[in-house]
GROMACS .gro file of C-alpha atoms in nm:
model
  185
    1MET     CA    1  26.690   7.162  32.649
    2ASN     CA    2  26.847   7.497  32.707
    3THR     CA    3  26.721   7.821  32.556
    4ARG     CA    4  26.989   7.834  32.286
    5THR     CA    5  26.900   7.485  32.162
    6ARG     CA    6  26.528   7.566  32.156
    7VAL     CA    7  26.583   7.885  31.957
    8LEU     CA    8  26.813   7.705  31.711
    9THR     CA    9  26.566   7.417  31.670
   10GLY     CA   10  26.275   7.662  31.615
   11THR     CA   11  26.471   7.855  31.353
   12VAL     CA   12  26.559   7.537  31.163
   13LEU     CA   13  26.196   7.421  31.171
   14ALA     CA   14  26.072   7.760  31.049
   15ALA     CA   15  26.324   7.762  30.765
   16ALA     CA   16  26.227   7.410  30.661
   17LEU     CA   17  25.858   7.497  30.668
   18ALA     CA   18  25.915   7.812  30.460
   19ALA     CA   19  26.122   7.620  30.204
   20GLY     CA   20  25.851   7.356  30.174
   21THR     CA   21  25.579   7.617  30.127
   22PHE     CA   22  25.783   7.804  29.866
   23GLY     CA   23  25.851   7.479  29.680
   24ALA     CA   24  25.480   7.388  29.677
   25VAL     CA   25  25.380   7.731  29.550
   26SER     CA   26  25.651   7.729  29.285
   27ALA     CA   27  25.550   7.384  29.166
   28THR     CA   28  25.189   7.487  29.114
   29ALA     CA   29  25.258   7.822  28.949
   30ALA     CA   30  25.204   7.827  28.572
   31PRO     CA   31  25.459   7.982  28.339
   32ALA     CA   32  25.386   8.349  28.258
   33SER     CA   33  25.284   8.269  27.901
   34GLU     CA   34  25.026   8.013  28.020
   35SER     CA   35  24.878   8.235  28.292
   36ALA     CA   36  24.829   8.524  28.047
   37ALA     CA   37  24.656   8.300  27.794
   38ALA     CA   38  24.419   8.141  28.048
   39PRO     CA   39  24.172   8.434  28.084
   40ALA     CA   40  24.156   8.483  27.708
   41ALA     CA   41  24.087   8.114  27.654
   42ALA     CA   42  23.816   8.117  27.923
   43ALA     CA   43  23.649   8.419  27.762
   44ALA     CA   44  23.657   8.254  27.419
   45LYS     CA   45  23.504   7.938  27.566
   46GLN     CA   46  23.223   8.141  27.725
   47ASP     CA   47  23.152   8.316  27.395
   48ASN     CA   48  23.092   7.978  27.234
   49ASP     CA   49  22.922   7.821  27.535
   50LYS     CA   50  22.545   7.781  27.508
   51ASN     CA   51  22.522   7.807  27.889
   52PHE     CA   52  22.573   8.185  27.884
   53THR     CA   53  22.367   8.473  27.756
   54THR     CA   54  22.443   8.836  27.689
   55SER     CA   55  22.214   9.111  27.807
   56THR     CA   56  22.186   9.485  27.753
   57HIS     CA   57  22.196   9.724  28.046
   58LEU     CA   58  22.108  10.090  28.079
   59THR     CA   59  22.409  10.303  28.172
   60ILE     CA   60  22.404  10.530  28.475
   61ASP     CA   61  22.423  10.829  28.240
   62ALA     CA   62  22.121  10.710  28.041
   63ALA     CA   63  21.926  10.630  28.359
   64THR     CA   64  22.002  10.975  28.498
   65ARG     CA   65  21.902  11.141  28.170
   66ALA     CA   66  21.571  10.953  28.171
   67ALA     CA   67  21.501  11.036  28.536
   68ARG     CA   68  21.580  11.405  28.478
   69ALA     CA   69  21.351  11.417  28.172
   70ALA     CA   70  21.065  11.263  28.370
   71LEU     CA   71  21.119  11.502  28.662
   72GLU     CA   72  21.135  11.803  28.428
   73ALA     CA   73  20.812  11.695  28.256
   74ALA     CA   74  20.642  11.682  28.596
   75GLU     CA   75  20.784  12.018  28.704
   76LYS     CA   76  20.650  12.182  28.385
   77GLU     CA   77  20.304  12.083  28.507
   78ASN     CA   78  20.376  12.190  28.866
   79GLN     CA   79  20.372  11.833  28.995
   80LYS     CA   80  20.589  11.722  29.287
   81VAL     CA   81  20.704  11.370  29.212
   82THR     CA   82  20.978  11.116  29.267
   83VAL     CA   83  21.130  10.928  28.973
   84ALA     CA   84  21.305  10.591  29.000
   85VAL     CA   85  21.490  10.397  28.731
   86VAL     CA   86  21.566  10.028  28.789
   87ASP     CA   87  21.768   9.781  28.584
   88ARG     CA   88  21.641   9.457  28.430
   89ASN     CA   89  21.675   9.280  28.764
   90GLY     CA   90  21.480   9.547  28.951
   91ASN     CA   91  21.785   9.699  29.118
   92THR     CA   92  21.764  10.076  29.154
   93ILE     CA   93  22.002  10.265  28.926
   94VAL     CA   94  21.893  10.617  29.017
   95THR     CA   95  21.616  10.787  29.214
   96LEU     CA   96  21.539  11.158  29.201
   97ARG     CA   97  21.301  11.301  29.458
   98GLY     CA   98  21.163  11.631  29.336
   99ASP     CA   99  21.129  11.928  29.566
  100GLY     CA  100  20.818  11.887  29.776
  101ALA     CA  101  20.747  11.527  29.673
  102GLY     CA  102  20.565  11.329  29.941
  103PRO     CA  103  20.751  11.075  30.154
  104GLN     CA  104  20.544  10.786  30.015
  105SER     CA  105  20.645  10.869  29.658
  106TYR     CA  106  21.001  10.736  29.695
  107GLU     CA  107  20.907  10.372  29.754
  108SER     CA  108  20.606  10.390  29.522
  109ALA     CA  109  20.821  10.509  29.230
  110GLN     CA  110  21.067  10.224  29.283
  111ARG     CA  111  20.792   9.964  29.304
  112LYS     CA  112  20.621  10.096  28.989
  113ALA     CA  113  20.953  10.083  28.801
  114PHE     CA  114  21.013   9.727  28.925
  115THR     CA  115  20.663   9.619  28.822
  116ALA     CA  116  20.697   9.771  28.473
  117VAL     CA  117  21.029   9.602  28.397
  118SER     CA  118  20.921   9.270  28.549
  119TRP     CA  119  20.623   9.239  28.314
  120ASN     CA  120  20.759   9.453  28.028
  121ALA     CA  121  20.439   9.656  28.027
  122PRO     CA  122  20.314   9.992  28.154
  123THR     CA  123  20.174   9.961  28.504
  124SER     CA  124  19.840  10.110  28.395
  125VAL     CA  125  19.793   9.808  28.166
  126LEU     CA  126  19.898   9.574  28.445
  127ALA     CA  127  19.656   9.739  28.689
  128GLY     CA  128  19.375   9.638  28.453
  129ARG     CA  129  19.480   9.274  28.486
  130LEU     CA  130  19.406   9.275  28.859
  131ALA     CA  131  19.036   9.223  28.787
  132GLN     CA  132  19.112   8.882  28.634
  133THR     CA  133  19.406   8.794  28.863
  134PRO     CA  134  19.375   8.975  29.196
  135ASN     CA  135  19.664   8.775  29.348
  136LEU     CA  136  19.913   8.969  29.133
  137LYS     CA  137  19.910   9.245  29.394
  138ASP     CA  138  20.053   8.998  29.647
  139ILE     CA  139  20.386   8.965  29.466
  140PRO     CA  140  20.652   9.133  29.683
  141GLY     CA  141  20.793   9.462  29.558
  142THR     CA  142  20.521   9.528  29.300
  143LEU     CA  143  20.273   9.812  29.274
  144PHE     CA  144  19.991   9.790  29.021
  145LEU     CA  145  19.910  10.158  28.983
  146GLY     CA  146  19.968  10.377  28.678
  147GLY     CA  147  20.307  10.544  28.672
  148GLY     CA  148  20.556  10.282  28.557
  149THR     CA  149  20.684  10.218  28.206
  150PRO     CA  150  20.940   9.968  28.075
  151VAL     CA  151  21.249  10.061  27.874
  152GLN     CA  152  21.323   9.817  27.593
  153ALA     CA  153  21.620   9.729  27.377
  154LYS     CA  154  21.543   9.508  27.076
  155GLY     CA  155  21.199   9.436  27.223
  156ALA     CA  156  21.334   9.307  27.553
  157PRO     CA  157  21.298   9.492  27.883
  158VAL     CA  158  21.625   9.641  28.010
  159ALA     CA  159  21.496   9.890  28.267
  160GLY     CA  160  21.186  10.038  28.423
  161ILE     CA  161  21.096  10.396  28.504
  162GLY     CA  162  20.852  10.469  28.783
  163VAL     CA  163  20.700  10.801  28.883
  164ALA     CA  164  20.490  10.867  29.192
  165GLY     CA  165  20.342  11.172  29.357
  166ALA     CA  166  20.114  11.330  29.096
  167PRO     CA  167  19.739  11.331  29.170
  168SER     CA  168  19.675  11.044  28.927
  169GLY     CA  169  19.850  10.740  28.788
  170ASP     CA  170  19.783  10.870  28.437
  171LEU     CA  171  19.995  11.178  28.507
  172ASP     CA  172  20.268  10.970  28.674
  173GLU     CA  173  20.279  10.742  28.371
  174LYS     CA  174  20.285  11.035  28.130
  175PHE     CA  175  20.599  11.163  28.308
  176ALA     CA  176  20.756  10.815  28.314
  177LYS     CA  177  20.698  10.789  27.939
  178ALA     CA  178  20.868  11.129  27.893
  179GLY     CA  179  21.170  10.977  28.067
  180ALA     CA  180  21.170  10.672  27.840
  181ASP     CA  181  21.127  10.893  27.533
  182ALA     CA  182  21.438  11.092  27.634
  183LEU     CA  183  21.644  10.777  27.573
  184ASP     CA  184  21.542  10.768  27.206
  185LYS     CA  185  21.701  11.109  27.142
   0.00000   0.00000   0.00000
């Protein structure tokens, strides 16, 4: 086969392949009216489906407001702390490390926040449970020291606020509570 024949044969094959692909795509495409209605129908089905649940989440603005309130409460008492706010799943929304806060306070604040939201209880209360169930401390990511408080919506935990760096867990928890209280305003 000479070069001209090969080029002509390749061009014909490419055109046939493209036409076949276009035809297959066109045959499977839904009319515009059907494709626009599909997402709405799927959303309506999910609203009525017992397999789904709706949850409440703290906004970034609310999380930042709570963290700032906790940090300001600590600064008023000349305490150098870190504040962390996590969502219901324990994912960090915001962390504020105050001027002069120790390097250990960053992780400790996050772990206290995670612990508080996981059990929907202040970490000082949870620390008291260690006497009866010492294995609780072995759960990854948790820290059973005072300084964490849950944030609730309709009685369910939606976030946790953790504070670390003050000389005592009682002070850390007092500042975390100030952060949670700022959300009620």
